Amino acid sequence: MGNSPVVNRINALLAEKGIQKQDLYKNCGITSASYSLWNTGKTTPRMKNLEVIADYLNTTTDYLLTGFGQKEKTPTLESGPETSSQDVPDENYIILSRNAKKLSSKQRQQLLDVAKIMFKEEFKD
């Protein structure tokens, strides 16, 4: 079994963007063992993993799966040309957002309450 075309495209994007595989594993919630199994063709990545990876690499699942289509995601209203690089969330915000989903509803509310206190002008109810 050879190298997976999907993994080859992921590896190429990692190289282009200067991202280490360890960062991909950590930020996308996958293991190096899973990645290795995908690469050898023993397993295939689940769609939810491909969606997370595509989002992290600013590409589309179509591109990862087929190599066709747009390599870079089309900007949305949130990340369009009118936003500056300061408006684009950095890695820490992405990690915070993903991990907040793991909190209980009470813990999420407490986190939101703290954020409201810190940014009282931004959170007007």
mmCIF file with all atom_site columns, C-alpha atoms in Angstrom:
data_model
loop_
_atom_site.group_PDB
_atom_site.id
_atom_site.type_symbol
_atom_site.label_atom_id
_atom_site.label_alt_id
_atom_site.label_comp_id
_atom_site.label_asym_id
_atom_site.label_entity_id
_atom_site.label_seq_id
_atom_site.pdbx_PDB_ins_code
_atom_site.Cartn_x
_atom_site.Cartn_y
_atom_site.Cartn_z
_atom_site.occupancy
_atom_site.B_iso_or_equiv
_atom_site.pdbx_formal_charge
_atom_site.auth_seq_id
_atom_site.auth_comp_id
_atom_site.auth_asym_id
_atom_site.auth_atom_id
_atom_site.pdbx_PDB_model_num
ATOM 1   C CA . MET A 1 1   ? 0.000   0.000  0.000  1.00 0.00 ? 1   MET A CA 1
ATOM 2   C CA . GLY A 1 2   ? 1.308   3.388  -0.999 1.00 0.00 ? 2   GLY A CA 1
ATOM 3   C CA . ASN A 1 3   ? 0.945   6.856  0.346  1.00 0.00 ? 3   ASN A CA 1
ATOM 4   C CA . SER A 1 4   ? -2.588  8.182  0.568  1.00 0.00 ? 4   SER A CA 1
ATOM 5   C CA . PRO A 1 5   ? -3.353  11.003 -1.889 1.00 0.00 ? 5   PRO A CA 1
ATOM 6   C CA . VAL A 1 6   ? -5.328  12.765 0.864  1.00 0.00 ? 6   VAL A CA 1
ATOM 7   C CA . VAL A 1 7   ? -2.359  12.639 3.232  1.00 0.00 ? 7   VAL A CA 1
ATOM 8   C CA . ASN A 1 8   ? -0.054  13.748 0.403  1.00 0.00 ? 8   ASN A CA 1
ATOM 9   C CA . ARG A 1 9   ? -2.221  16.838 -0.124 1.00 0.00 ? 9   ARG A CA 1
ATOM 10  C CA . ILE A 1 10  ? -2.302  17.540 3.626  1.00 0.00 ? 10  ILE A CA 1
ATOM 11  C CA . ASN A 1 11  ? 1.493   17.163 3.790  1.00 0.00 ? 11  ASN A CA 1
ATOM 12  C CA . ALA A 1 12  ? 1.923   19.529 0.830  1.00 0.00 ? 12  ALA A CA 1
ATOM 13  C CA . LEU A 1 13  ? -0.287  22.156 2.473  1.00 0.00 ? 13  LEU A CA 1
ATOM 14  C CA . LEU A 1 14  ? 1.592   21.778 5.750  1.00 0.00 ? 14  LEU A CA 1
ATOM 15  C CA . ALA A 1 15  ? 4.882   22.348 3.924  1.00 0.00 ? 15  ALA A CA 1
ATOM 16  C CA . GLU A 1 16  ? 3.522   25.351 2.002  1.00 0.00 ? 16  GLU A CA 1
ATOM 17  C CA . LYS A 1 17  ? 2.252   26.962 5.188  1.00 0.00 ? 17  LYS A CA 1
ATOM 18  C CA . GLY A 1 18  ? 5.259   26.023 7.310  1.00 0.00 ? 18  GLY A CA 1
ATOM 19  C CA . ILE A 1 19  ? 3.158   24.044 9.782  1.00 0.00 ? 19  ILE A CA 1
ATOM 20  C CA . GLN A 1 20  ? 4.639   21.107 11.683 1.00 0.00 ? 20  GLN A CA 1
ATOM 21  C CA . LYS A 1 21  ? 2.697   17.834 11.786 1.00 0.00 ? 21  LYS A CA 1
ATOM 22  C CA . GLN A 1 22  ? 2.742   17.948 15.583 1.00 0.00 ? 22  GLN A CA 1
ATOM 23  C CA . ASP A 1 23  ? 0.844   21.252 15.421 1.00 0.00 ? 23  ASP A CA 1
ATOM 24  C CA . LEU A 1 24  ? -1.694  19.686 13.082 1.00 0.00 ? 24  LEU A CA 1
ATOM 25  C CA . TYR A 1 25  ? -2.180  16.766 15.465 1.00 0.00 ? 25  TYR A CA 1
ATOM 26  C CA . LYS A 1 26  ? -2.575  19.023 18.500 1.00 0.00 ? 26  LYS A CA 1
ATOM 27  C CA . ASN A 1 27  ? -4.841  21.620 16.928 1.00 0.00 ? 27  ASN A CA 1
ATOM 28  C CA . CYS A 1 28  ? -7.028  19.195 15.015 1.00 0.00 ? 28  CYS A CA 1
ATOM 29  C CA . GLY A 1 29  ? -7.368  16.580 17.747 1.00 0.00 ? 29  GLY A CA 1
ATOM 30  C CA . ILE A 1 30  ? -5.867  13.674 15.829 1.00 0.00 ? 30  ILE A CA 1
ATOM 31  C CA . THR A 1 31  ? -3.075  11.291 16.744 1.00 0.00 ? 31  THR A CA 1
ATOM 32  C CA . SER A 1 32  ? 0.095   10.574 14.839 1.00 0.00 ? 32  SER A CA 1
ATOM 33  C CA . ALA A 1 33  ? -0.946  6.904  14.861 1.00 0.00 ? 33  ALA A CA 1
ATOM 34  C CA . SER A 1 34  ? -4.218  7.707  13.087 1.00 0.00 ? 34  SER A CA 1
ATOM 35  C CA . TYR A 1 35  ? -2.380  9.893  10.584 1.00 0.00 ? 35  TYR A CA 1
ATOM 36  C CA . SER A 1 36  ? 0.055   7.062  9.898  1.00 0.00 ? 36  SER A CA 1
ATOM 37  C CA . LEU A 1 37  ? -2.814  4.611  9.344  1.00 0.00 ? 37  LEU A CA 1
ATOM 38  C CA . TRP A 1 38  ? -4.421  7.043  6.911  1.00 0.00 ? 38  TRP A CA 1
ATOM 39  C CA . ASN A 1 39  ? -1.122  7.417  5.073  1.00 0.00 ? 39  ASN A CA 1
ATOM 40  C CA . THR A 1 40  ? -0.667  3.676  4.599  1.00 0.00 ? 40  THR A CA 1
ATOM 41  C CA . GLY A 1 41  ? -4.270  3.201  3.532  1.00 0.00 ? 41  GLY A CA 1
ATOM 42  C CA . LYS A 1 42  ? -5.116  0.924  6.457  1.00 0.00 ? 42  LYS A CA 1
ATOM 43  C CA . THR A 1 43  ? -7.867  3.341  7.472  1.00 0.00 ? 43  THR A CA 1
ATOM 44  C CA . THR A 1 44  ? -9.420  6.442  5.982  1.00 0.00 ? 44  THR A CA 1
ATOM 45  C CA . PRO A 1 45  ? -10.044 9.718  7.788  1.00 0.00 ? 45  PRO A CA 1
ATOM 46  C CA . ARG A 1 46  ? -13.579 10.379 8.963  1.00 0.00 ? 46  ARG A CA 1
ATOM 47  C CA . MET A 1 47  ? -15.328 13.316 7.380  1.00 0.00 ? 47  MET A CA 1
ATOM 48  C CA . LYS A 1 48  ? -15.419 15.227 10.670 1.00 0.00 ? 48  LYS A CA 1
ATOM 49  C CA . ASN A 1 49  ? -11.607 14.958 10.876 1.00 0.00 ? 49  ASN A CA 1
ATOM 50  C CA . LEU A 1 50  ? -11.237 16.129 7.281  1.00 0.00 ? 50  LEU A CA 1
ATOM 51  C CA . GLU A 1 51  ? -13.506 19.092 8.016  1.00 0.00 ? 51  GLU A CA 1
ATOM 52  C CA . VAL A 1 52  ? -11.390 20.107 11.012 1.00 0.00 ? 52  VAL A CA 1
ATOM 53  C CA . ILE A 1 53  ? -8.153  19.678 9.038  1.00 0.00 ? 53  ILE A CA 1
ATOM 54  C CA . ALA A 1 54  ? -9.545  21.589 6.053  1.00 0.00 ? 54  ALA A CA 1
ATOM 55  C CA . ASP A 1 55  ? -10.612 24.417 8.332  1.00 0.00 ? 55  ASP A CA 1
ATOM 56  C CA . TYR A 1 56  ? -7.211  24.474 10.063 1.00 0.00 ? 56  TYR A CA 1
ATOM 57  C CA . LEU A 1 57  ? -5.395  24.560 6.705  1.00 0.00 ? 57  LEU A CA 1
ATOM 58  C CA . ASN A 1 58  ? -7.842  27.064 5.170  1.00 0.00 ? 58  ASN A CA 1
ATOM 59  C CA . THR A 1 59  ? -8.797  24.701 2.383  1.00 0.00 ? 59  THR A CA 1
ATOM 60  C CA . THR A 1 60  ? -11.836 22.650 1.445  1.00 0.00 ? 60  THR A CA 1
ATOM 61  C CA . THR A 1 61  ? -12.654 19.015 2.053  1.00 0.00 ? 61  THR A CA 1
ATOM 62  C CA . ASP A 1 62  ? -13.188 18.679 -1.709 1.00 0.00 ? 62  ASP A CA 1
ATOM 63  C CA . TYR A 1 63  ? -9.596  19.705 -2.308 1.00 0.00 ? 63  TYR A CA 1
ATOM 64  C CA . LEU A 1 64  ? -8.282  17.307 0.346  1.00 0.00 ? 64  LEU A CA 1
ATOM 65  C CA . LEU A 1 65  ? -10.333 14.409 -1.026 1.00 0.00 ? 65  LEU A CA 1
ATOM 66  C CA . THR A 1 66  ? -9.894  14.951 -4.764 1.00 0.00 ? 66  THR A CA 1
ATOM 67  C CA . GLY A 1 67  ? -7.183  17.501 -5.374 1.00 0.00 ? 67  GLY A CA 1
ATOM 68  C CA . PHE A 1 68  ? -9.691  19.452 -7.467 1.00 0.00 ? 68  PHE A CA 1
ATOM 69  C CA . GLY A 1 69  ? -11.433 22.695 -6.739 1.00 0.00 ? 69  GLY A CA 1
ATOM 70  C CA . GLN A 1 70  ? -10.175 25.620 -4.776 1.00 0.00 ? 70  GLN A CA 1
ATOM 71  C CA . LYS A 1 71  ? -7.047  25.011 -2.770 1.00 0.00 ? 71  LYS A CA 1
ATOM 72  C CA . GLU A 1 72  ? -7.741  28.015 -0.529 1.00 0.00 ? 72  GLU A CA 1
ATOM 73  C CA . LYS A 1 73  ? -11.140 28.621 1.018  1.00 0.00 ? 73  LYS A CA 1
ATOM 74  C CA . THR A 1 74  ? -13.123 31.449 -0.453 1.00 0.00 ? 74  THR A CA 1
ATOM 75  C CA . PRO A 1 75  ? -13.212 34.299 2.065  1.00 0.00 ? 75  PRO A CA 1
ATOM 76  C CA . THR A 1 76  ? -16.477 34.673 3.964  1.00 0.00 ? 76  THR A CA 1
ATOM 77  C CA . LEU A 1 77  ? -17.941 37.810 5.447  1.00 0.00 ? 77  LEU A CA 1
ATOM 78  C CA . GLU A 1 78  ? -16.071 37.027 8.673  1.00 0.00 ? 78  GLU A CA 1
ATOM 79  C CA . SER A 1 79  ? -12.700 36.543 6.994  1.00 0.00 ? 79  SER A CA 1
ATOM 80  C CA . GLY A 1 80  ? -13.134 38.587 3.825  1.00 0.00 ? 80  GLY A CA 1
ATOM 81  C CA . PRO A 1 81  ? -10.766 41.170 2.441  1.00 0.00 ? 81  PRO A CA 1
ATOM 82  C CA . GLU A 1 82  ? -12.224 43.888 4.670  1.00 0.00 ? 82  GLU A CA 1
ATOM 83  C CA . THR A 1 83  ? -10.700 42.255 7.749  1.00 0.00 ? 83  THR A CA 1
ATOM 84  C CA . SER A 1 84  ? -7.151  42.917 8.801  1.00 0.00 ? 84  SER A CA 1
ATOM 85  C CA . SER A 1 85  ? -4.680  40.272 9.926  1.00 0.00 ? 85  SER A CA 1
ATOM 86  C CA . GLN A 1 86  ? -5.367  41.458 13.487 1.00 0.00 ? 86  GLN A CA 1
ATOM 87  C CA . ASP A 1 87  ? -9.025  40.405 13.086 1.00 0.00 ? 87  ASP A CA 1
ATOM 88  C CA . VAL A 1 88  ? -8.190  36.831 12.112 1.00 0.00 ? 88  VAL A CA 1
ATOM 89  C CA . PRO A 1 89  ? -8.180  34.588 15.195 1.00 0.00 ? 89  PRO A CA 1
ATOM 90  C CA . ASP A 1 90  ? -4.834  33.164 16.081 1.00 0.00 ? 90  ASP A CA 1
ATOM 91  C CA . GLU A 1 91  ? -4.189  29.574 17.074 1.00 0.00 ? 91  GLU A CA 1
ATOM 92  C CA . ASN A 1 92  ? -4.962  30.202 20.757 1.00 0.00 ? 92  ASN A CA 1
ATOM 93  C CA . TYR A 1 93  ? -8.471  31.438 19.991 1.00 0.00 ? 93  TYR A CA 1
ATOM 94  C CA . ILE A 1 94  ? -9.134  28.384 17.837 1.00 0.00 ? 94  ILE A CA 1
ATOM 95  C CA . ILE A 1 95  ? -7.953  26.114 20.647 1.00 0.00 ? 95  ILE A CA 1
ATOM 96  C CA . LEU A 1 96  ? -10.100 28.010 23.168 1.00 0.00 ? 96  LEU A CA 1
ATOM 97  C CA . SER A 1 97  ? -13.147 27.748 20.948 1.00 0.00 ? 97  SER A CA 1
ATOM 98  C CA . ARG A 1 98  ? -12.744 24.027 20.318 1.00 0.00 ? 98  ARG A CA 1
ATOM 99  C CA . ASN A 1 99  ? -12.097 23.229 23.970 1.00 0.00 ? 99  ASN A CA 1
ATOM 100 C CA . ALA A 1 100 ? -14.988 25.373 25.205 1.00 0.00 ? 100 ALA A CA 1
ATOM 101 C CA . LYS A 1 101 ? -17.285 22.859 23.523 1.00 0.00 ? 101 LYS A CA 1
ATOM 102 C CA . LYS A 1 102 ? -16.031 20.258 25.993 1.00 0.00 ? 102 LYS A CA 1
ATOM 103 C CA . LEU A 1 103 ? -17.110 22.312 29.004 1.00 0.00 ? 103 LEU A CA 1
ATOM 104 C CA . SER A 1 104 ? -20.398 21.819 30.802 1.00 0.00 ? 104 SER A CA 1
ATOM 105 C CA . SER A 1 105 ? -23.087 24.417 30.091 1.00 0.00 ? 105 SER A CA 1
ATOM 106 C CA . LYS A 1 106 ? -22.462 25.913 33.549 1.00 0.00 ? 106 LYS A CA 1
ATOM 107 C CA . GLN A 1 107 ? -18.709 26.198 32.868 1.00 0.00 ? 107 GLN A CA 1
ATOM 108 C CA . ARG A 1 108 ? -19.366 27.770 29.443 1.00 0.00 ? 108 ARG A CA 1
ATOM 109 C CA . GLN A 1 109 ? -21.679 30.300 31.069 1.00 0.00 ? 109 GLN A CA 1
ATOM 110 C CA . GLN A 1 110 ? -19.024 31.122 33.677 1.00 0.00 ? 110 GLN A CA 1
ATOM 111 C CA . LEU A 1 111 ? -16.446 31.601 30.919 1.00 0.00 ? 111 LEU A CA 1
ATOM 112 C CA . LEU A 1 112 ? -18.843 33.869 29.042 1.00 0.00 ? 112 LEU A CA 1
ATOM 113 C CA . ASP A 1 113 ? -19.557 35.844 32.224 1.00 0.00 ? 113 ASP A CA 1
ATOM 114 C CA . VAL A 1 114 ? -15.830 36.438 32.723 1.00 0.00 ? 114 VAL A CA 1
ATOM 115 C CA . ALA A 1 115 ? -15.484 37.504 29.088 1.00 0.00 ? 115 ALA A CA 1
ATOM 116 C CA . LYS A 1 116 ? -18.401 39.916 29.487 1.00 0.00 ? 116 LYS A CA 1
ATOM 117 C CA . ILE A 1 117 ? -16.709 41.496 32.497 1.00 0.00 ? 117 ILE A CA 1
ATOM 118 C CA . MET A 1 118 ? -13.420 41.804 30.632 1.00 0.00 ? 118 MET A CA 1
ATOM 119 C CA . PHE A 1 119 ? -15.026 43.241 27.514 1.00 0.00 ? 119 PHE A CA 1
ATOM 120 C CA . LYS A 1 120 ? -18.063 44.983 28.984 1.00 0.00 ? 120 LYS A CA 1
ATOM 121 C CA . GLU A 1 121 ? -18.304 47.456 26.108 1.00 0.00 ? 121 GLU A CA 1
ATOM 122 C CA . GLU A 1 122 ? -18.428 44.653 23.528 1.00 0.00 ? 122 GLU A CA 1
ATOM 123 C CA . PHE A 1 123 ? -21.184 42.605 25.222 1.00 0.00 ? 123 PHE A CA 1
ATOM 124 C CA . LYS A 1 124 ? -24.197 44.838 25.574 1.00 0.00 ? 124 LYS A CA 1
ATOM 125 C CA . ASP A 1 125 ? -27.298 42.734 26.065 1.00 0.00 ? 125 ASP A CA 1
#
